[in-house]
Coordinates of C-alpha atoms and ligand atoms in Angstrom, one line a residue:
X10 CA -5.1 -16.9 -14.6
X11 CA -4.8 -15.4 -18.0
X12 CA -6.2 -16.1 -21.2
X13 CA -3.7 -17.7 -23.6
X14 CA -4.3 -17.4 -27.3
X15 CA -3.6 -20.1 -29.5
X16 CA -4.0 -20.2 -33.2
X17 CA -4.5 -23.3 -35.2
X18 CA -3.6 -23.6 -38.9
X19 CA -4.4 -27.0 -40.2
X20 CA -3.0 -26.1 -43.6
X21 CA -3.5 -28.9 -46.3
X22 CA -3.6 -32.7 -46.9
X23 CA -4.0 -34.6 -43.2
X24 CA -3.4 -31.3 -41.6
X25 CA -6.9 -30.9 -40.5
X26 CA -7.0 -34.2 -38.8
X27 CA -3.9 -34.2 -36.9
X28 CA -4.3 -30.5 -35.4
X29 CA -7.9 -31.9 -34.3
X30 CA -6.3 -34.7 -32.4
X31 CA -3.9 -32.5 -31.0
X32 CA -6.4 -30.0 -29.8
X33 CA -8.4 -32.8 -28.1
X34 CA -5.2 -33.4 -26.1
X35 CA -4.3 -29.5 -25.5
X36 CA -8.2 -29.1 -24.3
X37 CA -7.5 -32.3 -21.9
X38 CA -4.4 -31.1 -20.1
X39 CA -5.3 -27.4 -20.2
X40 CA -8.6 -28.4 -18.1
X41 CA -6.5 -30.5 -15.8
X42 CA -3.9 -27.9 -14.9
X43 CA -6.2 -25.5 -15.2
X44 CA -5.3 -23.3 -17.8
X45 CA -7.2 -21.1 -20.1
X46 CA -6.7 -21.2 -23.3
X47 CA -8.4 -19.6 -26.4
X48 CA -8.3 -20.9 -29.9
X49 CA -8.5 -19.4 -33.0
X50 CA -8.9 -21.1 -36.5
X51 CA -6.7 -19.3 -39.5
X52 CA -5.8 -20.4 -43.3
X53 CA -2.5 -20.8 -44.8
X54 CA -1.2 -22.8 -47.5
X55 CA -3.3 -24.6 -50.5
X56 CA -6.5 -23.9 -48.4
X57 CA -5.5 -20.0 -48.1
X58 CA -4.6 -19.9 -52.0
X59 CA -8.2 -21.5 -52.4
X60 CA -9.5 -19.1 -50.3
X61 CA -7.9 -16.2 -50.7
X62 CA -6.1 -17.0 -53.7
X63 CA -2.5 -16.0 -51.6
X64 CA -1.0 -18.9 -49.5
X65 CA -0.6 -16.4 -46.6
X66 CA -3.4 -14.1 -46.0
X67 CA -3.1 -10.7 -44.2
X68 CA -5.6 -11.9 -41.2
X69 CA -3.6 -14.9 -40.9
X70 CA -0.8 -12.6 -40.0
X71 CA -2.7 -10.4 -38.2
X72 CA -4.2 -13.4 -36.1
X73 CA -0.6 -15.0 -35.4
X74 CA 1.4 -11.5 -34.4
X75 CA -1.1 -11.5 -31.6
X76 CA -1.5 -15.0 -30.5
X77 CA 0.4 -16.5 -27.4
X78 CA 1.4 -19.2 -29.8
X79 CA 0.9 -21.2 -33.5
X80 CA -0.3 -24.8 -33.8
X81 CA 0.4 -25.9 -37.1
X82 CA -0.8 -28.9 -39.4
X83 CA 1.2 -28.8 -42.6
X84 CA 0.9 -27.5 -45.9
X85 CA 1.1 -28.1 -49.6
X86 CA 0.3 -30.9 -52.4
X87 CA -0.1 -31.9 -55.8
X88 CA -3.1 -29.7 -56.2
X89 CA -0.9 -26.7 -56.0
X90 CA 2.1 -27.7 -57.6
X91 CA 1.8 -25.5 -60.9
X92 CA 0.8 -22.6 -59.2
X93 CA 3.6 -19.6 -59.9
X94 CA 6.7 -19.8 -57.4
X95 CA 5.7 -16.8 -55.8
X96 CA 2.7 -18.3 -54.3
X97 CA 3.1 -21.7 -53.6
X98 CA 1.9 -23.3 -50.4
X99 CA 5.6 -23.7 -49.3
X100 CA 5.8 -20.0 -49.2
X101 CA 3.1 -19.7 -46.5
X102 CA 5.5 -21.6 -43.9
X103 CA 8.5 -19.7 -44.7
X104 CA 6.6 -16.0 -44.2
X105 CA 5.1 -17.1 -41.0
X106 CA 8.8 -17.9 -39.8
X107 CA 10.0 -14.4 -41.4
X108 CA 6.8 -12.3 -40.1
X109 CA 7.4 -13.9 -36.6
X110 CA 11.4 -13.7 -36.4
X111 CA 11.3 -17.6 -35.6
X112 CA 15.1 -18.0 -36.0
X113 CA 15.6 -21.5 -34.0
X114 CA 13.8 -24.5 -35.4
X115 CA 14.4 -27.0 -32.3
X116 CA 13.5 -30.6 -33.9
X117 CA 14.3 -33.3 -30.9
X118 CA 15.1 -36.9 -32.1
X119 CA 15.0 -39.2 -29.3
X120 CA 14.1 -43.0 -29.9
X121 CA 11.8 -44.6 -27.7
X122 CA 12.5 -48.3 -26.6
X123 CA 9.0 -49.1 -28.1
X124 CA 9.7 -48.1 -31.7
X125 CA 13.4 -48.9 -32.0
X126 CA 12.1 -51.9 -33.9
X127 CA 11.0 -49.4 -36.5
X128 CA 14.1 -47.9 -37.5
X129 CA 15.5 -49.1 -40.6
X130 CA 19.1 -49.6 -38.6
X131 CA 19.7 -52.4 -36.2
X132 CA 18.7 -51.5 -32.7
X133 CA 21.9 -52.2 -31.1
X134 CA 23.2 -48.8 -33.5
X135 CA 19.9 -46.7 -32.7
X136 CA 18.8 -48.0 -29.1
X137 CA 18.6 -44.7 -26.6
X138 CA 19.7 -42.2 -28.8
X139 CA 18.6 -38.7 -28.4
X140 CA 19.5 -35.9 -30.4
X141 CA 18.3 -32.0 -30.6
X142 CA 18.9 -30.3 -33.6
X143 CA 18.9 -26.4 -33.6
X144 CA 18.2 -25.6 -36.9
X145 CA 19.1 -21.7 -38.3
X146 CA 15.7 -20.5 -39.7
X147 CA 15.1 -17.5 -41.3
X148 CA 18.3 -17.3 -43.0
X149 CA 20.9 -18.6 -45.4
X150 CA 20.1 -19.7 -48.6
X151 CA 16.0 -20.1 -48.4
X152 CA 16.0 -16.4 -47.9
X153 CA 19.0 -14.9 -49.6
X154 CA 18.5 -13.2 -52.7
X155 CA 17.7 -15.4 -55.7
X156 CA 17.2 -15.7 -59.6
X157 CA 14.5 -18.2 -61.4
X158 CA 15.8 -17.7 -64.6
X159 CA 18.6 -15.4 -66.4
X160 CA 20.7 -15.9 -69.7
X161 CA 24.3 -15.6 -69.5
X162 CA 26.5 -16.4 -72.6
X163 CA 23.3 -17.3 -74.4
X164 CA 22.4 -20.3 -71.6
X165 CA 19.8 -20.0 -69.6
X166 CA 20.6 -20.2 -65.5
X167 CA 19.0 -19.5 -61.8
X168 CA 20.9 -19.2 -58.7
X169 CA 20.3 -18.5 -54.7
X170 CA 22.6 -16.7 -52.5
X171 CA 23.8 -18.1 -49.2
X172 CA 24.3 -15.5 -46.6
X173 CA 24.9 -15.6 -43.0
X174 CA 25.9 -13.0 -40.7
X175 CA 27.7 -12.6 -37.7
X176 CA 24.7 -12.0 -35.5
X177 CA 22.8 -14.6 -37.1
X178 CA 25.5 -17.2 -36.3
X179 CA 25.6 -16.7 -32.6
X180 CA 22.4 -16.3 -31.6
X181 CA 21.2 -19.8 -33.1
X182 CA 24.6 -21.4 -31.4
X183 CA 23.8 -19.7 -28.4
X184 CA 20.4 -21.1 -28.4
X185 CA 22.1 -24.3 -29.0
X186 CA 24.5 -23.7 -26.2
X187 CA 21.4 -23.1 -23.7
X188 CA 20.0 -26.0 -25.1
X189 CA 23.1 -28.3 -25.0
X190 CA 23.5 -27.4 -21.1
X191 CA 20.0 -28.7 -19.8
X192 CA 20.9 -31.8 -21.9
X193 CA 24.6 -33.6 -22.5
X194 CA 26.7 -30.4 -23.0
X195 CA 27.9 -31.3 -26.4
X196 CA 27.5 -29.2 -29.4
X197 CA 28.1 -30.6 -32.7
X198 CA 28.3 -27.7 -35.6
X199 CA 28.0 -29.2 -39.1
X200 CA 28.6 -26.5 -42.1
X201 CA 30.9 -26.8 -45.3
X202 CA 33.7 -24.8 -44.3
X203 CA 36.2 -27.0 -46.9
X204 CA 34.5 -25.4 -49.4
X205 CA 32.1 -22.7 -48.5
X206 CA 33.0 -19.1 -47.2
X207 CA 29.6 -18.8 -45.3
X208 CA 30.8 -22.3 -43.6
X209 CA 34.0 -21.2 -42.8
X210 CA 32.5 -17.4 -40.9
X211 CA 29.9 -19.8 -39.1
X212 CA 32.4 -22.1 -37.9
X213 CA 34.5 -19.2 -36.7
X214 CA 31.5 -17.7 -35.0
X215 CA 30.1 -20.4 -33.2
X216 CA 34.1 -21.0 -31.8
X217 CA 33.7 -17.7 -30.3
X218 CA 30.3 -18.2 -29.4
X219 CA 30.7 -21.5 -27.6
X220 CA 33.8 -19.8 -25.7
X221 CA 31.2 -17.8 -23.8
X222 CA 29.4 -21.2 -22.0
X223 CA 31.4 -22.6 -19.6
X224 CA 31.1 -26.6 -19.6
X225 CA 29.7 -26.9 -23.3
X226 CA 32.2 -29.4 -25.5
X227 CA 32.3 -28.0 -29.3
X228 CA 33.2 -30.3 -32.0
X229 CA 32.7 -29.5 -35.8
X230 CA 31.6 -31.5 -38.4
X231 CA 31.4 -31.0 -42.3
X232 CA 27.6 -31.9 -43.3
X233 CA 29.0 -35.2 -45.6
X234 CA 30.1 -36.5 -42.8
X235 CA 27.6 -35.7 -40.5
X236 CA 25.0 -37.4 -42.3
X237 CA 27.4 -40.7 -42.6
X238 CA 27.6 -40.5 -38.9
X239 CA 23.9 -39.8 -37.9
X240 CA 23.3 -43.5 -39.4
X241 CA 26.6 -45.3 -38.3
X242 CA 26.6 -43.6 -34.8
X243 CA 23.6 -41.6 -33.6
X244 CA 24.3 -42.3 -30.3
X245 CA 27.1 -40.3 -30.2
X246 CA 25.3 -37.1 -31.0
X247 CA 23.6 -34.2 -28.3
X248 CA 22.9 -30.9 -29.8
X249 CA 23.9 -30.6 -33.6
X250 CA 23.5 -26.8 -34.8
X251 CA 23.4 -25.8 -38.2
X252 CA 22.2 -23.7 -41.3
X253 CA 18.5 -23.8 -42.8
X254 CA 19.5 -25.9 -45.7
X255 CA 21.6 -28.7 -43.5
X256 CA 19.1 -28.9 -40.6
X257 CA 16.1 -29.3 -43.3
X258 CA 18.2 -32.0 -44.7
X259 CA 19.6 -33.7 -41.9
X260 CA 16.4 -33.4 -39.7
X261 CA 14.8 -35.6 -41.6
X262 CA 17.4 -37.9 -42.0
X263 CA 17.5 -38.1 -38.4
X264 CA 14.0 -38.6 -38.4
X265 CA 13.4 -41.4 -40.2
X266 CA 16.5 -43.1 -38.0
X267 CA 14.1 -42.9 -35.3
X268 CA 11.6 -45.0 -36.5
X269 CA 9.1 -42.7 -38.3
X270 CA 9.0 -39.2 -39.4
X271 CA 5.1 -39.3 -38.2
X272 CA 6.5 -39.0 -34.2
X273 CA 8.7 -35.9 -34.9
X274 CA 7.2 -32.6 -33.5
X275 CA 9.3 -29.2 -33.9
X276 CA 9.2 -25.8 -32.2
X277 CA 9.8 -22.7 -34.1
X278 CA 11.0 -20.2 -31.7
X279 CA 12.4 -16.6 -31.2
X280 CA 11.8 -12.9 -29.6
X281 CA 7.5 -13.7 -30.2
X282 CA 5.2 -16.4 -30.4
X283 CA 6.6 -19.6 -31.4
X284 CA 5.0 -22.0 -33.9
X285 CA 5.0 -25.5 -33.5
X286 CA 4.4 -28.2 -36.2
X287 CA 5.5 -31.8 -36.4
X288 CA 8.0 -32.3 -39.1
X289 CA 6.5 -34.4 -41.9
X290 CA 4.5 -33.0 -45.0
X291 CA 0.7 -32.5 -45.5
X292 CA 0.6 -36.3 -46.9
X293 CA -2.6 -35.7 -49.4
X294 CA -2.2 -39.9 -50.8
X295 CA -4.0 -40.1 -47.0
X296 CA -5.7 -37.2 -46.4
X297 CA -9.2 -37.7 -44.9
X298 CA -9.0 -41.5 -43.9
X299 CA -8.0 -41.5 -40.2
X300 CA -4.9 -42.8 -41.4
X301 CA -2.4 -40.3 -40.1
X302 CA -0.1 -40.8 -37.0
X303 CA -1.3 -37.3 -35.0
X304 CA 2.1 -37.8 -32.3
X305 CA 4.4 -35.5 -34.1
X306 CA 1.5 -33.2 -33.8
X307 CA 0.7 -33.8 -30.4
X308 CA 4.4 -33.9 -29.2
X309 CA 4.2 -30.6 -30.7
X310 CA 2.1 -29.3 -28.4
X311 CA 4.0 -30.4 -25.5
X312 CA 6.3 -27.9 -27.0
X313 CA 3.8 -25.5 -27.4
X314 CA 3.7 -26.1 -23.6
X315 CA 6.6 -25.9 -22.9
X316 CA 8.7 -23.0 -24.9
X317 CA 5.6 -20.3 -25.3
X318 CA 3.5 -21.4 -22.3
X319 CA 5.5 -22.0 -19.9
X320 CA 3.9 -25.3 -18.4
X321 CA 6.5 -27.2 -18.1
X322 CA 4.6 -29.9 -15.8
X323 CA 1.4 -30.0 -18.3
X324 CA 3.9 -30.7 -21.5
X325 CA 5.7 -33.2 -19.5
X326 CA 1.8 -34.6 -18.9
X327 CA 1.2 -35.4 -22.7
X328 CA 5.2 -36.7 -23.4
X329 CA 4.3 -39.5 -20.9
X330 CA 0.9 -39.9 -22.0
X331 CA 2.2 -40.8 -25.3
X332 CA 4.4 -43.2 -24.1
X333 CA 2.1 -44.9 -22.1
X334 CA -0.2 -45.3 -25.1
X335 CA 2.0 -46.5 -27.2
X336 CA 3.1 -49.1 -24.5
X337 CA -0.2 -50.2 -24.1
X338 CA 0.2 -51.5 -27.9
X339 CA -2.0 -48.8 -30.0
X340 CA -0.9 -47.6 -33.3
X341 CA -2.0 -45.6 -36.2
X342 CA -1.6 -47.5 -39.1
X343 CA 1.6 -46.5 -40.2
X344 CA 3.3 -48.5 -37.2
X345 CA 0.7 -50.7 -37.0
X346 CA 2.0 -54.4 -36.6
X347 CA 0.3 -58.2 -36.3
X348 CA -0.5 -58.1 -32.1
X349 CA -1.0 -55.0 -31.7
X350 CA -3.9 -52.4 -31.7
X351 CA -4.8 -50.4 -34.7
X352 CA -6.6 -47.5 -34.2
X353 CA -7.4 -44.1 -36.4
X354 CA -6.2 -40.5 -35.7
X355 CA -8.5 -39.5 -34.2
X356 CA -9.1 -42.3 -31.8
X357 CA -5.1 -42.1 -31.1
X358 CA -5.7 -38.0 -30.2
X359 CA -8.7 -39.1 -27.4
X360 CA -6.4 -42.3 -26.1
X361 CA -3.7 -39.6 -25.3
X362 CA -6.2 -37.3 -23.6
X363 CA -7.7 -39.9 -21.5
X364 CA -3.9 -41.1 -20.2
X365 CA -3.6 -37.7 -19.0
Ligands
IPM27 C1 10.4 -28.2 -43.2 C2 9.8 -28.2 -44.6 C3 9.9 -26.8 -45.1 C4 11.3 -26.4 -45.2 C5 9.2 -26.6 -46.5 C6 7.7 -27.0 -46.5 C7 9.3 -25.2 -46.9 O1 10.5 -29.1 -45.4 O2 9.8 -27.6 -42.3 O3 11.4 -28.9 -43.0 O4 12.0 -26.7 -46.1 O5 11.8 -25.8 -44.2
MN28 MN1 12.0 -30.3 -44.4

């Protein structure tokens, strides 16, 4: 069997510990199914402005275009915040998903029965719901052109431009669409359209689009609404698809519903290798302590597994692992409670391994 390349970015803050974890449980399952893989250690972020004095150096890139697939920790902190806009930590993340085309940023919110106690809403609202949101990602207004600062009429000003194009639109609903029909077959589009003209082309695009997938239900929904509804009805949600600037929002929203942002992994995907990171921030207040929850990072790899690898049987391996671990009462300290187990990062990383 072939070698499969996998580079690991820890980035900033508890990145370093979390991606260790996780790679403790990638090592465990890839020995078990027997799979080869290779990993490779690269900078991006504060520690690649440190470094390199650039948050995304040139053999980072270099490293990643020829990698099966990215492991990510996360990036950014107070450390870097006065650096100038054009090279803050942030910027690292969005050029990998630019240099590798990563269009579709999958972010699956499903509520376990063991942390529905952990959601700020009453389990009866939240109990067994299970959402994917298909996120539009190297698009819209995060990438459209923009202005820091200008003077019009003697008054200072900045703006960014939201853009979407026709092509843009379909391809992220019809990764949506495929998406929607291994699950529930309902979309949910959320945009603007009372009010914005990119809103109202996406909306008339992904009509068209859904038109081509026999079996898929579309419904529409302006963002407003859609986040009123993610917390009075979750349940009633499958696959929502929507811009960068919504699914950043929402996503976390949606996150948090589920009991903790610290249990959310993501996959980056598109025509190369896909990146996969979980969805909370690089946390610095904790850094270093063994206090971060490494799940969203491990559930990450499960989608590493799964989207770039192929291995659909090994990513299922680690999904149950961490359920059974979590069953079995430990937690990092972030869901610790009186009862049950408290244990650090990285002794949560070698508990999932061994319940492989
Ligand atoms: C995310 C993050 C990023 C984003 C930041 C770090 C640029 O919030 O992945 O959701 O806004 O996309
Ligand atoms: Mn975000």
């Amino acid at each position: 069997m072939s070698t499969r390349k996998v580079v690991v970015i820890p980035g900033d803050g508890i990145g370093t510990e979390i991606t260790e974890a996780a790679q403790v449980v990638l090592d465990k399952v890839a020995k078990k199914a027997g799979l080869k893989l290779e990993f490779s250690l690269a900078y991006a972020g504060g520690a690649a402005i440190d470094r390199n004095g650039v948050p995304l150096p040139e053999e980072t890139l270099s490293l990643v275009k020829n990698c099966d697939a990215v492991l990510l920790g996360a990036v950014g902190g107070p450390k870097w915040d006065s650096v100038s806009p054009d090279i803050r930590p942030e910027k690292a993340i969005l050029g990998l998903r630019k240099a590798l085309g990563l269009y579709a940023n999958l972010r699956p919110i499903r509520v376990s029965e063991i942390l529905t106690d952990y959601s700020p809403l009453k389990s009866e609202i939240v109990a067994g719901a299970d959402i994917l949101i298909v996120r539009e990602l190297t698009g819209g207004i995060y990438f459209g052109e923009k202005c820091e600062s200008e003077t019009a009429d003697g008054v200072e000003q900045a703006w960014d431009k939201e853009l979407y194009s026709v092509p843009e639109i379909s391809r992220i609903v019809r990764m949506a669409c495929e998406a929607a029909a291994k699950r529930k077959g309902r979309v949910t589009s959320v945009d603007k359209a009372n009010v914005l003209a990119s809103s109202r082309l996406w909306r008339r695009v992904a009509e068209g689009t859904v038109k081509n997938y026999a079996g898929i239900e579309l419904n529409h929904m302006y963002v407003d609404n859609c986040a009123m509804q993610l917390v009075l009805a979750p349940k009633k949600f499958d696959v929502i698809v929507t811009s960068n600037l919504f699914g950043d929002i929402l996503s976390d929203e949606a996150a948090v519903i589920a009991g903790s942002i610290g249990m959310i992994p993501s996959a980056s995907i598109g025509d190369g290798p896909g990146l996969y990171e979980p969805i909370h921030g690089s946390a610095p207040d904790i850094a270093g302590q063994g206090l971060a929850n490494p799940i969203g990072t491990i559930l990450s790899t499960a989608m590493l597994l799964r989207y770039s690898l192929n291995e659909l049987v090994a990513a299922d391996k680690i999904e149950q692992a961490v359920d059974k671990v979590l069953a079995k009462g430990y937690r990092t300290q972030d869901l610790y409670k009186a009862g049950l187990t408290k244990v650090s990062t990285e002794e949560m990383g070698r508990l999932v391994a061994e319940h492989i």
